[in-house]
mmCIF file of C-alpha atoms and ligand atoms in Angstrom:
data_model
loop_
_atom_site.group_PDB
_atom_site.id
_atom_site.type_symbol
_atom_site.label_atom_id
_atom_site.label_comp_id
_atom_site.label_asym_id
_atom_site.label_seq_id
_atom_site.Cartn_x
_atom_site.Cartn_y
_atom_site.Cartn_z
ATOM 1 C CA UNK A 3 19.282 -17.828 -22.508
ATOM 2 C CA UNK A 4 16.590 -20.700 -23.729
ATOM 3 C CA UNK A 5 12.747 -20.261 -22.487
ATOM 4 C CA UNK A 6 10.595 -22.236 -22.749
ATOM 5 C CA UNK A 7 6.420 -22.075 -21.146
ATOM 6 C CA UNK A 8 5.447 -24.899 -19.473
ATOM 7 C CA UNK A 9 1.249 -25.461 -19.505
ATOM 8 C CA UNK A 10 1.618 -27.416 -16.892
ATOM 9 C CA UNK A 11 3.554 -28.713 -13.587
ATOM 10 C CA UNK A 12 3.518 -30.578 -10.439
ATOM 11 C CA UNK A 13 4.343 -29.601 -6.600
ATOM 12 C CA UNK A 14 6.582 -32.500 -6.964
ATOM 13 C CA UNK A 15 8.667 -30.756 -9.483
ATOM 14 C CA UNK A 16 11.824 -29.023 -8.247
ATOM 15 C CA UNK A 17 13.105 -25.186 -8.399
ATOM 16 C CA UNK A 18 16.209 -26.446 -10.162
ATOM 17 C CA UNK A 19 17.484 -28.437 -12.828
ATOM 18 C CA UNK A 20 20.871 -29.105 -13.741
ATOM 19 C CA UNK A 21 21.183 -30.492 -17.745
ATOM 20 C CA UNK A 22 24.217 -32.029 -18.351
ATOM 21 C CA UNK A 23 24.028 -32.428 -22.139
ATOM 22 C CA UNK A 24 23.319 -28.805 -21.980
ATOM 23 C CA UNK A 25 25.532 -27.704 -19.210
ATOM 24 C CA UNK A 26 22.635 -25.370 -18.757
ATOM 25 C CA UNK A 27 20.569 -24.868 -15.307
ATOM 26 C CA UNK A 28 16.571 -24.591 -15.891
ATOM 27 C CA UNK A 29 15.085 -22.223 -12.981
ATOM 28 C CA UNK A 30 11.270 -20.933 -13.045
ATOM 29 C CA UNK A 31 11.295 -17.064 -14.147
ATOM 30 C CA UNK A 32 9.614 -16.279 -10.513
ATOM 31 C CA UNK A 33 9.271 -12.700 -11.759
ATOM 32 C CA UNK A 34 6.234 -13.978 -14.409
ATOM 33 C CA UNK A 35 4.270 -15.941 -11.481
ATOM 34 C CA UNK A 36 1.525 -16.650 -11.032
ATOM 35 C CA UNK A 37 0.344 -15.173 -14.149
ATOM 36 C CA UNK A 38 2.774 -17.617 -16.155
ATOM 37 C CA UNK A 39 5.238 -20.235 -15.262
ATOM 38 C CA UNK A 40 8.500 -20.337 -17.705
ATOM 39 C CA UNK A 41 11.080 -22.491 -17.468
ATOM 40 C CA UNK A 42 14.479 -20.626 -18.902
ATOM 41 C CA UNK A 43 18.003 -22.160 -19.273
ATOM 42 C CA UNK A 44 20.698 -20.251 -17.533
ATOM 43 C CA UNK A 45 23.718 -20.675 -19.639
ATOM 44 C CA UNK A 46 26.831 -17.777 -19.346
ATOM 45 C CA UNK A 47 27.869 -16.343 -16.002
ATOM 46 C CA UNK A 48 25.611 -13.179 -16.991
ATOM 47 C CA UNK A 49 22.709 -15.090 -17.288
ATOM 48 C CA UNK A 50 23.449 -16.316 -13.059
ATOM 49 C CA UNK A 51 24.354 -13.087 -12.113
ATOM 50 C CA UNK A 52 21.277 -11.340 -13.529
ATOM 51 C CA UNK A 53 18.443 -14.015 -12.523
ATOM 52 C CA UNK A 54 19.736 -13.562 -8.890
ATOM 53 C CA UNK A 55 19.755 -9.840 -9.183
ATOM 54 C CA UNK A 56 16.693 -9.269 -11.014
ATOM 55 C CA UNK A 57 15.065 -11.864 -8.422
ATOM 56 C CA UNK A 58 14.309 -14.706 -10.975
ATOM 57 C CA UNK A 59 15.570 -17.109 -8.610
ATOM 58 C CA UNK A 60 15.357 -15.643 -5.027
ATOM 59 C CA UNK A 61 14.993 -16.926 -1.389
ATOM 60 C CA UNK A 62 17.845 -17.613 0.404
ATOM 61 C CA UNK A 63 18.507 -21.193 -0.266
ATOM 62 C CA UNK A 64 17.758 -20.867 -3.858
ATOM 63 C CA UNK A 65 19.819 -17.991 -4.246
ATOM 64 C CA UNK A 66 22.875 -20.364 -2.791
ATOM 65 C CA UNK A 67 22.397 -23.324 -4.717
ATOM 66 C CA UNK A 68 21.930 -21.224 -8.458
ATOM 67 C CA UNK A 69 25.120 -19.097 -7.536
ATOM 68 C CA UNK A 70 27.110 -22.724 -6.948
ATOM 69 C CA UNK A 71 25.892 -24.051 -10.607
ATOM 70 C CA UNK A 72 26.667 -20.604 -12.014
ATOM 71 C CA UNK A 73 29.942 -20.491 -10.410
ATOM 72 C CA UNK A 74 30.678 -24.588 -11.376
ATOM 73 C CA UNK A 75 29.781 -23.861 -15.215
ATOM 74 C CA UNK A 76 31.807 -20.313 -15.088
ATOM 75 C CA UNK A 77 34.532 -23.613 -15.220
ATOM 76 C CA UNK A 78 33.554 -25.047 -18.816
ATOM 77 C CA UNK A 79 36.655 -25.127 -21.162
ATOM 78 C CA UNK A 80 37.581 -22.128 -23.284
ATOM 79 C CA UNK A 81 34.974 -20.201 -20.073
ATOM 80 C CA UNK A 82 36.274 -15.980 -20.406
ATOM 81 C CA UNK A 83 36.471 -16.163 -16.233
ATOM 82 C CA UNK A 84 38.294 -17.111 -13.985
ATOM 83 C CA UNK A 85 37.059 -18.933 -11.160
ATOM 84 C CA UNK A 86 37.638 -15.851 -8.387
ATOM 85 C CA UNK A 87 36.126 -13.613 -10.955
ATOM 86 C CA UNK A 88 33.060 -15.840 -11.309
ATOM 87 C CA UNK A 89 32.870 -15.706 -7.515
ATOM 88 C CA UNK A 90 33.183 -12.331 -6.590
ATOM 89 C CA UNK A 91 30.703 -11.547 -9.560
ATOM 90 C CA UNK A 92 27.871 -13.532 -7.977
ATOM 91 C CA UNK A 93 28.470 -12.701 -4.418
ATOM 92 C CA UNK A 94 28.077 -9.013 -5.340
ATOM 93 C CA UNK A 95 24.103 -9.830 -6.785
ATOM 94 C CA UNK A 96 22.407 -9.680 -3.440
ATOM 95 C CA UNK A 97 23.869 -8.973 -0.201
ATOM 96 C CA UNK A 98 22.375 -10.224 2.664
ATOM 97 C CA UNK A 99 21.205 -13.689 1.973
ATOM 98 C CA UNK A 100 24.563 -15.303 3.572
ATOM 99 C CA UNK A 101 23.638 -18.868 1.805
ATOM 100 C CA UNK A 102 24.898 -17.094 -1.515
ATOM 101 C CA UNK A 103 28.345 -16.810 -0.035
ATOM 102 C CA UNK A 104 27.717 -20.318 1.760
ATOM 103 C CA UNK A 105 27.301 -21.800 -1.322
ATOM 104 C CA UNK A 106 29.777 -20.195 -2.980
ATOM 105 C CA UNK A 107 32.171 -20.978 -0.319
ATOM 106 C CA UNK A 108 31.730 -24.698 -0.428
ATOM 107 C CA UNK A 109 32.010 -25.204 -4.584
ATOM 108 C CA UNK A 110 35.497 -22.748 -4.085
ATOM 109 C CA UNK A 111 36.649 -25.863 -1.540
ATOM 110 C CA UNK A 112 35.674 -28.798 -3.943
ATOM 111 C CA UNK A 113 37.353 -26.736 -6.475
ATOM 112 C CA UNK A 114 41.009 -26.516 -4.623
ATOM 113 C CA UNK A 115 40.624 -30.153 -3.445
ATOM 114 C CA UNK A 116 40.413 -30.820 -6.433
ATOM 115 C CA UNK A 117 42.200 -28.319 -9.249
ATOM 116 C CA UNK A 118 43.048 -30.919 -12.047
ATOM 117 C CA UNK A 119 39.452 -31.804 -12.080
ATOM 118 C CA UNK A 120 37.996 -28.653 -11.460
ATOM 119 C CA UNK A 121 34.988 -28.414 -13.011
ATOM 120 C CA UNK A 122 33.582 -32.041 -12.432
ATOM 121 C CA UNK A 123 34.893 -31.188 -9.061
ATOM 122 C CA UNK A 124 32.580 -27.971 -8.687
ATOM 123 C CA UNK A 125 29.562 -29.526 -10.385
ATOM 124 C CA UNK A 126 29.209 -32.418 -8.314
ATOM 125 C CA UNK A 127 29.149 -30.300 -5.232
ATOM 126 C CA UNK A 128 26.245 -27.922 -6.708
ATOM 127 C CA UNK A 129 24.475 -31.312 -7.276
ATOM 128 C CA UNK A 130 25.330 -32.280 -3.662
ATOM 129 C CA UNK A 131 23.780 -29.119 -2.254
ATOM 130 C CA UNK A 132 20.960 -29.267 -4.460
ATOM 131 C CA UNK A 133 20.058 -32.743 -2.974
ATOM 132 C CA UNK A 134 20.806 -31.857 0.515
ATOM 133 C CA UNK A 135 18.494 -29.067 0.104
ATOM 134 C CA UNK A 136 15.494 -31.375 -0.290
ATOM 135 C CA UNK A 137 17.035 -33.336 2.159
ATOM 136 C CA UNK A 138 16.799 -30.585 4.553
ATOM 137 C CA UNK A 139 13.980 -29.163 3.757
ATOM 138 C CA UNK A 140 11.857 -31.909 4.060
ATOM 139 C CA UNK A 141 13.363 -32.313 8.094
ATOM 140 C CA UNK A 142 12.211 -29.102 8.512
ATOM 141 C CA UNK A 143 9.241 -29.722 7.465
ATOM 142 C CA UNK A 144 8.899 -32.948 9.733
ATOM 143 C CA UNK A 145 10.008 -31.232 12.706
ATOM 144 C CA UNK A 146 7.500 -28.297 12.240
ATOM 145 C CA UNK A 147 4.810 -30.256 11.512
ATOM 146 C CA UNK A 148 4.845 -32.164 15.247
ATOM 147 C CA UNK A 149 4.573 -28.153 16.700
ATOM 148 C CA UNK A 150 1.176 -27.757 14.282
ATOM 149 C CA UNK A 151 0.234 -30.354 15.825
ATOM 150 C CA UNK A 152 0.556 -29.984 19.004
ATOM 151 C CA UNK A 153 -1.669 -26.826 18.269
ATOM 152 C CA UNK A 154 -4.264 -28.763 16.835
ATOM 153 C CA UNK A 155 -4.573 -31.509 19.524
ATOM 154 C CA UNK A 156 -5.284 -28.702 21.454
ATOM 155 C CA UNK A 157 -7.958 -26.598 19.973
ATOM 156 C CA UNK A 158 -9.025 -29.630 18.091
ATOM 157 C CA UNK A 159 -10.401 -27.201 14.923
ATOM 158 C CA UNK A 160 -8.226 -25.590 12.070
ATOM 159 C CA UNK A 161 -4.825 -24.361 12.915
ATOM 160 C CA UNK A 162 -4.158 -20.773 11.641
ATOM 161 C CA UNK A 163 -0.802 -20.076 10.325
ATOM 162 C CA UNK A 164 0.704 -16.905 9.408
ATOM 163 C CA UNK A 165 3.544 -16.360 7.022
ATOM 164 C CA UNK A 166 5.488 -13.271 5.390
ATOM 165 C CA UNK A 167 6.986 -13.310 1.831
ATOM 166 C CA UNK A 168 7.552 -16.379 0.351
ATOM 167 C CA UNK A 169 9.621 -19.388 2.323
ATOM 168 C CA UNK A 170 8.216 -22.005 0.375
ATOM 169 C CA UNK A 171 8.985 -24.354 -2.226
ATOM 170 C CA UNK A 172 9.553 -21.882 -4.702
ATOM 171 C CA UNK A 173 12.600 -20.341 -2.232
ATOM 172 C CA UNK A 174 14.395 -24.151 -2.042
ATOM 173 C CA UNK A 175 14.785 -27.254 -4.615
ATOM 174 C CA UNK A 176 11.593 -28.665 -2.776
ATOM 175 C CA UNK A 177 9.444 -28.043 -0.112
ATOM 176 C CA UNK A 178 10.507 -25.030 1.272
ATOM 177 C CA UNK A 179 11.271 -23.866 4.905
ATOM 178 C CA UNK A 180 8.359 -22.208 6.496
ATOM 179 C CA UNK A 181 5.878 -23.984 4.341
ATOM 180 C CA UNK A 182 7.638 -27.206 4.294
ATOM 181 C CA UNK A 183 5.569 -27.981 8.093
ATOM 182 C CA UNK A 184 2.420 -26.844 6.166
ATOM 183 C CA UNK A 185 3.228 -28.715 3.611
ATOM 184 C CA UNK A 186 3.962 -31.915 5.851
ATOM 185 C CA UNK A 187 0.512 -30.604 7.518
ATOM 186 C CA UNK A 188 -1.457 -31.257 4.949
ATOM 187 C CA UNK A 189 0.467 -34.730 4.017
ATOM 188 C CA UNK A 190 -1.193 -36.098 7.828
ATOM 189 C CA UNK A 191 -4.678 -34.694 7.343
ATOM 190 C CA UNK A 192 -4.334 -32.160 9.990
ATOM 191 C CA UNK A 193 -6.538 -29.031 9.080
ATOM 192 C CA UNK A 194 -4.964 -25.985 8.772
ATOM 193 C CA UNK A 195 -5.382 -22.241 6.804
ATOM 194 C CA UNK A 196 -2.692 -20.259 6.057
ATOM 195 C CA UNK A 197 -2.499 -16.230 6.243
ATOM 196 C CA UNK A 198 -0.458 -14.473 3.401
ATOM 197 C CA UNK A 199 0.779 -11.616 4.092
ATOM 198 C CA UNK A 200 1.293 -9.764 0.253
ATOM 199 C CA UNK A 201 4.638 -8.548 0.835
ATOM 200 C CA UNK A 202 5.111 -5.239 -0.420
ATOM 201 C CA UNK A 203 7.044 -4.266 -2.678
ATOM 202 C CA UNK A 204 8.022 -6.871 -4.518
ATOM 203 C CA UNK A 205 4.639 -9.108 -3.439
ATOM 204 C CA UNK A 206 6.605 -12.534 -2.772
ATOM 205 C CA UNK A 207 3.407 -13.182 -0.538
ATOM 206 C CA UNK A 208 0.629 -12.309 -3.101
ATOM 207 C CA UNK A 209 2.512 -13.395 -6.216
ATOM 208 C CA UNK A 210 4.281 -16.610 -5.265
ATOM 209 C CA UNK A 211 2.999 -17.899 -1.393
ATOM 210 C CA UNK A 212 -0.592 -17.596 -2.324
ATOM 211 C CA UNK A 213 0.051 -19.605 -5.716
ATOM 212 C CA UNK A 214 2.321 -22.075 -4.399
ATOM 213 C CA UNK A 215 -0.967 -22.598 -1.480
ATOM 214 C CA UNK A 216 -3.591 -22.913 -4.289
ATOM 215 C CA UNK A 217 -1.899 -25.048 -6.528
ATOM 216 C CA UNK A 218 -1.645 -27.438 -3.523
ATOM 217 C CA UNK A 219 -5.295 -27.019 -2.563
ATOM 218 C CA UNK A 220 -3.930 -25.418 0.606
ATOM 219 C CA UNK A 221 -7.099 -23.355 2.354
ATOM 220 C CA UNK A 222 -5.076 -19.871 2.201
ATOM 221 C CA UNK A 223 -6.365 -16.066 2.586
ATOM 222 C CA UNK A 224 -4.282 -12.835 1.486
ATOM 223 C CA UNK A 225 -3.907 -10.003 3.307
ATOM 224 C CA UNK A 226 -2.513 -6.530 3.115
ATOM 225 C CA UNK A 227 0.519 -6.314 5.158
ATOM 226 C CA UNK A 228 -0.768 -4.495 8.254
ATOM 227 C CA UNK A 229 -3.659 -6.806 8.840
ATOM 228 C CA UNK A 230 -1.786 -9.507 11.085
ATOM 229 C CA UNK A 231 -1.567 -7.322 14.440
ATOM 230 C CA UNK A 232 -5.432 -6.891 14.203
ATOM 231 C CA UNK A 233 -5.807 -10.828 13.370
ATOM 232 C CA UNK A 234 -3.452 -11.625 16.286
ATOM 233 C CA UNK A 235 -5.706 -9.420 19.062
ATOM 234 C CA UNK A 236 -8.618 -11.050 17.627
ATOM 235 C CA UNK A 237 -7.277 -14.639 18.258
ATOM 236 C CA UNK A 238 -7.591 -15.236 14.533
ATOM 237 C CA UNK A 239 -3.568 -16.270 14.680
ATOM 238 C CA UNK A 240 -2.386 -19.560 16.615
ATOM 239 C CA UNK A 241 1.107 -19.638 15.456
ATOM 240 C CA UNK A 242 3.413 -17.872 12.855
ATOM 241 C CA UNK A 243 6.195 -19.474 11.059
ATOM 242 C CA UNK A 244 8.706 -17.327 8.677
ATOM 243 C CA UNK A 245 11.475 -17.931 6.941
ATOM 244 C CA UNK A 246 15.484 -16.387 7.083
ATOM 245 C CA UNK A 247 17.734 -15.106 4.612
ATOM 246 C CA UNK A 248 20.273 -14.574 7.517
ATOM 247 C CA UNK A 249 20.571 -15.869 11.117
ATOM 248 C CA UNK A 250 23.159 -14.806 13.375
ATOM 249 C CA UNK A 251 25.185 -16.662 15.864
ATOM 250 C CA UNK A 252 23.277 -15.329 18.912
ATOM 251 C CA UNK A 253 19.877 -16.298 16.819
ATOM 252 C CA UNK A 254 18.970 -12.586 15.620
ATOM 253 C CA UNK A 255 17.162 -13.017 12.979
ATOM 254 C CA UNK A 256 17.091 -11.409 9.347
ATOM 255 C CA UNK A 257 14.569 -11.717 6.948
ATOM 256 C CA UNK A 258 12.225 -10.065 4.239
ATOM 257 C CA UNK A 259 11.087 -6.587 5.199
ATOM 258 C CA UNK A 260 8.103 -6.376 7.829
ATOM 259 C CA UNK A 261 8.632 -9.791 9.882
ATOM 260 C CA UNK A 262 9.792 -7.654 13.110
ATOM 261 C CA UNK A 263 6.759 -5.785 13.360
ATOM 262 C CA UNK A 264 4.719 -9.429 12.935
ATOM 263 C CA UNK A 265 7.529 -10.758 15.700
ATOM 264 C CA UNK A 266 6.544 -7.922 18.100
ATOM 265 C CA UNK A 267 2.668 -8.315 17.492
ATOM 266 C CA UNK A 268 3.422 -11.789 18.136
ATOM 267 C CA UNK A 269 4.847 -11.768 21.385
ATOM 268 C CA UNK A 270 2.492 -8.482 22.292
ATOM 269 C CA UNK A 271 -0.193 -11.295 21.473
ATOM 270 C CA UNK A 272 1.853 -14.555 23.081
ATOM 271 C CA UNK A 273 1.414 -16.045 19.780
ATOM 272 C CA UNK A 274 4.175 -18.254 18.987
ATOM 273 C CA UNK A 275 6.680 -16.922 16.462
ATOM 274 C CA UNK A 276 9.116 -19.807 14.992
ATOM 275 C CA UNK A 277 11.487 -19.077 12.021
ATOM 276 C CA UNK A 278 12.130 -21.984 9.845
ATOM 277 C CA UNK A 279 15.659 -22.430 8.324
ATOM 278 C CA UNK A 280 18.902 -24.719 7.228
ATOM 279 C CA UNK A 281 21.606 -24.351 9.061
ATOM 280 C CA UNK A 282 23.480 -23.105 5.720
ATOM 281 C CA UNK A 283 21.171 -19.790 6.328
ATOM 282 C CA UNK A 284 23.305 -19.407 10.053
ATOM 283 C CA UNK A 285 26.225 -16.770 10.302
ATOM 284 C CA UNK A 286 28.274 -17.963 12.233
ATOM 285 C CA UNK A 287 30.712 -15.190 11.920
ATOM 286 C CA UNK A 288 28.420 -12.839 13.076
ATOM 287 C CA UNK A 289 27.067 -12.370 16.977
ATOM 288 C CA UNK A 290 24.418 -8.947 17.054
ATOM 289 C CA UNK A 291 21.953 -9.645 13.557
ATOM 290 C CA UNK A 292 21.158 -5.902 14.138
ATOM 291 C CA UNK A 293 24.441 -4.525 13.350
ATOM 292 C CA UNK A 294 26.122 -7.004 11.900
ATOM 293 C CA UNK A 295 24.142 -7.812 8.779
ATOM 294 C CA UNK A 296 24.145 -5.907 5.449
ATOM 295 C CA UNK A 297 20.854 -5.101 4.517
ATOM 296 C CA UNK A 298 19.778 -4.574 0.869
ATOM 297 C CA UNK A 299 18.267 -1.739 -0.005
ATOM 298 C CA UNK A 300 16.706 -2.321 -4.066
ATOM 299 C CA UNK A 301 15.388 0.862 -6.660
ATOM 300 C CA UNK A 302 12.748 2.654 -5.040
ATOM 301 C CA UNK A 303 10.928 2.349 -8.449
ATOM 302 C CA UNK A 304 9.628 -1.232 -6.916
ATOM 303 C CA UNK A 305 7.898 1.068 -4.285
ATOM 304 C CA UNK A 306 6.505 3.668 -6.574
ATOM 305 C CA UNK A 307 4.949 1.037 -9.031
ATOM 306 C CA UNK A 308 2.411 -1.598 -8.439
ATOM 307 C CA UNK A 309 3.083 -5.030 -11.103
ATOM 308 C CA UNK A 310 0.324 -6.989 -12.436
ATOM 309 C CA UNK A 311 -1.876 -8.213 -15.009
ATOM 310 C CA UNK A 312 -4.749 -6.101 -17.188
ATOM 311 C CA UNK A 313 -8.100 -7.936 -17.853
ATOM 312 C CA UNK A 314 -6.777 -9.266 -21.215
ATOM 313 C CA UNK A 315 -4.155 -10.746 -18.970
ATOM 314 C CA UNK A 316 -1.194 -8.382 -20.761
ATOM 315 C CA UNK A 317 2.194 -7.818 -17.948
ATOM 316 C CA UNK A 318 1.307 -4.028 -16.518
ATOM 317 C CA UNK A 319 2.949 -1.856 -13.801
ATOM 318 C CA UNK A 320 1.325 1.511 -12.756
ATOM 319 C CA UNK A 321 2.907 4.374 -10.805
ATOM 320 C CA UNK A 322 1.408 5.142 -7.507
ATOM 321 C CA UNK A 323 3.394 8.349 -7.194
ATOM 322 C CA UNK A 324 5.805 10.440 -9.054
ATOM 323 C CA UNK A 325 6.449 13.206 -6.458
ATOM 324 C CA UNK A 326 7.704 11.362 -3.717
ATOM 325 C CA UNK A 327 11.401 9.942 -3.175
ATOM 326 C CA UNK A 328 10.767 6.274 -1.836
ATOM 327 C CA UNK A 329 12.836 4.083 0.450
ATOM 328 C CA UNK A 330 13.357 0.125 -0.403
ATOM 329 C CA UNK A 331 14.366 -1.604 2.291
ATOM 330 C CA UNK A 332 14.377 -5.469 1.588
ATOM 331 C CA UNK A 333 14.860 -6.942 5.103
ATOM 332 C CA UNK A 334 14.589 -6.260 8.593
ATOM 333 C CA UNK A 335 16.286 -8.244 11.764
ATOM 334 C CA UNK A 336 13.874 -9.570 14.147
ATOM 335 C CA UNK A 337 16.241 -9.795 17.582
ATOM 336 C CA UNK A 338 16.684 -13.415 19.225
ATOM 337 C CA UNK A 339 14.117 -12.546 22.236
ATOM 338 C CA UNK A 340 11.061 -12.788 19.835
ATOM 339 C CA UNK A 341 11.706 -15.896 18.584
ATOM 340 C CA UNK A 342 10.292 -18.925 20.114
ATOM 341 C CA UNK A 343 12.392 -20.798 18.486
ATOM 342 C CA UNK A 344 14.370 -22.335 15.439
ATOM 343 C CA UNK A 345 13.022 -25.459 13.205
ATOM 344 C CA UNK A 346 16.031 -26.567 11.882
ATOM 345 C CA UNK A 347 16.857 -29.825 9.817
ATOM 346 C CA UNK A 348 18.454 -30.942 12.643
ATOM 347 C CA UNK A 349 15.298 -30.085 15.422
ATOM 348 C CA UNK A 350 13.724 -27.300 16.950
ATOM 349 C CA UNK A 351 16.815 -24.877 18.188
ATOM 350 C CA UNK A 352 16.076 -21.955 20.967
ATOM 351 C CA UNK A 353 17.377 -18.379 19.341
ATOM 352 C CA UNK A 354 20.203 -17.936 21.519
ATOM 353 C CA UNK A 355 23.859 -18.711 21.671
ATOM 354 C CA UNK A 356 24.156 -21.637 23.349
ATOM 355 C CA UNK A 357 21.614 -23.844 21.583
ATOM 356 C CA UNK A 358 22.888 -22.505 18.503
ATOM 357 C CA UNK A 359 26.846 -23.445 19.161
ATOM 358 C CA UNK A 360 25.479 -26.841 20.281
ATOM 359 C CA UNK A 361 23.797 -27.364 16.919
ATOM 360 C CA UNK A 362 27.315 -26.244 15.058
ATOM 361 C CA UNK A 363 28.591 -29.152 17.349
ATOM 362 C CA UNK A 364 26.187 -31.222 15.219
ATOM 363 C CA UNK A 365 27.056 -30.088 11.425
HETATM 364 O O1 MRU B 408 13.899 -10.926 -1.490
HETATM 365 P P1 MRU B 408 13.613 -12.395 -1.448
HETATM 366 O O2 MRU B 408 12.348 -12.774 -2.119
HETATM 367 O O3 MRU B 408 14.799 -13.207 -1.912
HETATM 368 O O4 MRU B 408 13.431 -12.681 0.099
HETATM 369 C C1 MRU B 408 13.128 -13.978 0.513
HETATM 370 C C2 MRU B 408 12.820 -14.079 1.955
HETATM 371 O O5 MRU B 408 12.889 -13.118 2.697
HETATM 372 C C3 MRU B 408 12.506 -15.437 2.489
HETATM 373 O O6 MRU B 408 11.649 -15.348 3.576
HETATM 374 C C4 MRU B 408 13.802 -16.116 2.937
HETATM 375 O O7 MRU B 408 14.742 -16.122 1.898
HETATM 376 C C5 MRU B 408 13.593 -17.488 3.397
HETATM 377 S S1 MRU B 408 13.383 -18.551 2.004
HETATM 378 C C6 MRU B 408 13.325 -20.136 2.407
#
């Protein structure tokens, strides 16, 4: 694996870089952020397989389109795997982002289209998802923005947003999906401040949302977890926008841990509660999100331990408790009848089956 720090770097960079001299795949180490930003090459299949289990590259998108480079390159000449054992080994790093297997899904197609050629075969279609990725994002992001909007020609003062973990550029090639509207937001000069939830355990909100907001001058405030039913009662919330790592057929909803409970203050609050997503983050094999999707469940040592930096800026983690056995959920399923509704790259969807079959119609 090459590293390399980077001093500096622009919101107009991307998540992911494919080096063809190389044949090597540069990805931020998100588990450094935001106390550094690294660039490291991703060479061997190990190197995929532990970036996307260790959570150097996560969010659902990103998760896909790294597993299709690390499955393309698993294709070099003289490569140890096979291409099924490349596969299966990078489907089993995180289970319940379904654009993983997505992803995986499509490079396995370009590959038997195309078996004399494999491997320029499978690398052209990681390239092709990487660039529909921004492609999509940035829809999303156009689409949301007319609903923050609408918001604001209403109250005609700062729109407040609230988010959970981190759907943001960082979690795509570009732009992101819940931020991407924020993003597109700021683009048209229409004011806006965005609440962070910190996302416990792993701090996706803290550690990466927050950063992503202040490095694009984004007016942002963290909060503990539990704070946005009290800022919902107290009309401090006008909409909240989230992201997916899985969305079933019916529009059930998966993503990181704690988004039902903001889905139920929501709607206890008639806030509007819209989940941002590509359609490569649907199901379609699946109709009831609640019993249908695998959640992960990670080391409860991410629970029992709290990751940061000391005053002389050195990497520490300190143990809140070593009595207790600790449960690490990752995700929860928010169910179709909180969501007001879907922005996809294609428009905004209702969560239900009908609207969602009639977008499949579309793909
Ligand atoms: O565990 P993570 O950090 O991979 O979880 C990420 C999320 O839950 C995101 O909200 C989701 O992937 C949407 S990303 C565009």
């Amino acid at each position: 694996m090459l590293i390399i720090t980077t001093p500096t770097h622009s919101l107009t960079d991307t998540t992911l870089d494919y080096d063809p001299e190389t044949q090597s795949l540069w990805i931020i180490d998100q588990t450094l952020l935001p106390h550094r930003y690294q660039r490291i090459a991703l060479i061997e299949l190990t190197d995929f397989c532990h970036a996307i289990a260790s959570m150097q590259v996560r969010g659902a998108p990103l998760i896909g389109i790294t597993a299709a480079f690390g499955l393309a390159l698993s294709l070099r000449p003289n490569s140890p795997h096979s291409a099924e054992q490349a596969y299966q080994a990078l489907l089993a790093t995180r289970p319940t982002a379904i654009n993983l297997r997505w992803a995986l899904d499509k490079v396995m197609s370009a590959i038997k289209a195309q078996p004399q050629d494999a491997f320029i075969a499978a690398i052209t279609m990681a390239q092709q998802l990487r660039a529909d990725d921004i492609d999509h994002c940035a829809a999303i992001g156009l689409h949301g923005v007319d609903l923050i909007k609408q918001q604001y020609q209403q109250k005609q003062r700062s729109i407040n947003i609230l988010t959970h973990c981190n759907a943001g550029w960082l979690a795509t090639i570009r732009w992101g999906t819940a931020l991407a509207p924020i993003y597109k937001a700021q683009q048209l000069g229409i004011p806006i401040h965005v609440w962070v939830d910190e996302t416990r355990p792993r701090n996706q909100g803290a550690h990466l949302t927050a950063w992503e907001l202040q490095q694009a001058g984004i007016p942002h405030t963290l909060i503990c977890d539990n704070t946005g039913g009290h800022l919902m009662q107290q009309g401090m919330v006008d909409m909240c926008i989230v992201g997916s790592d899985r969305t079933s057929a019916n529009g059930d909803v998966c993503n990181k841990i704690g988004t039902y409970l903001k889905a139920l203050a929501a709607h206890d609050n008639q806030i509007p509660f819209y989940v941002a997503l590509p359609s490569s983050t649907i199901d379609w094999q699946i109709s009831d999100g609640l019993s249908q999707i695998p959640i992960e469940q990670r080391h409860s040592d991410e629970v029992l331990t709290i990751s940061g930096v000391d005053e002389q800026g050195v990497a520490r983690s300190i143990c809140i408790n070593s009595h207790s056995p600790a449960a690490n959920y990752g995700f929860d399923v928010t169910p179709a009848r909180l969501v007001t509704g879907l922005i996809t790259e294609r428009g905004i969807v209702p969560a239900n089956s009908i609207a969602l079959a009639a977008l499949r119609e579309q793909l």
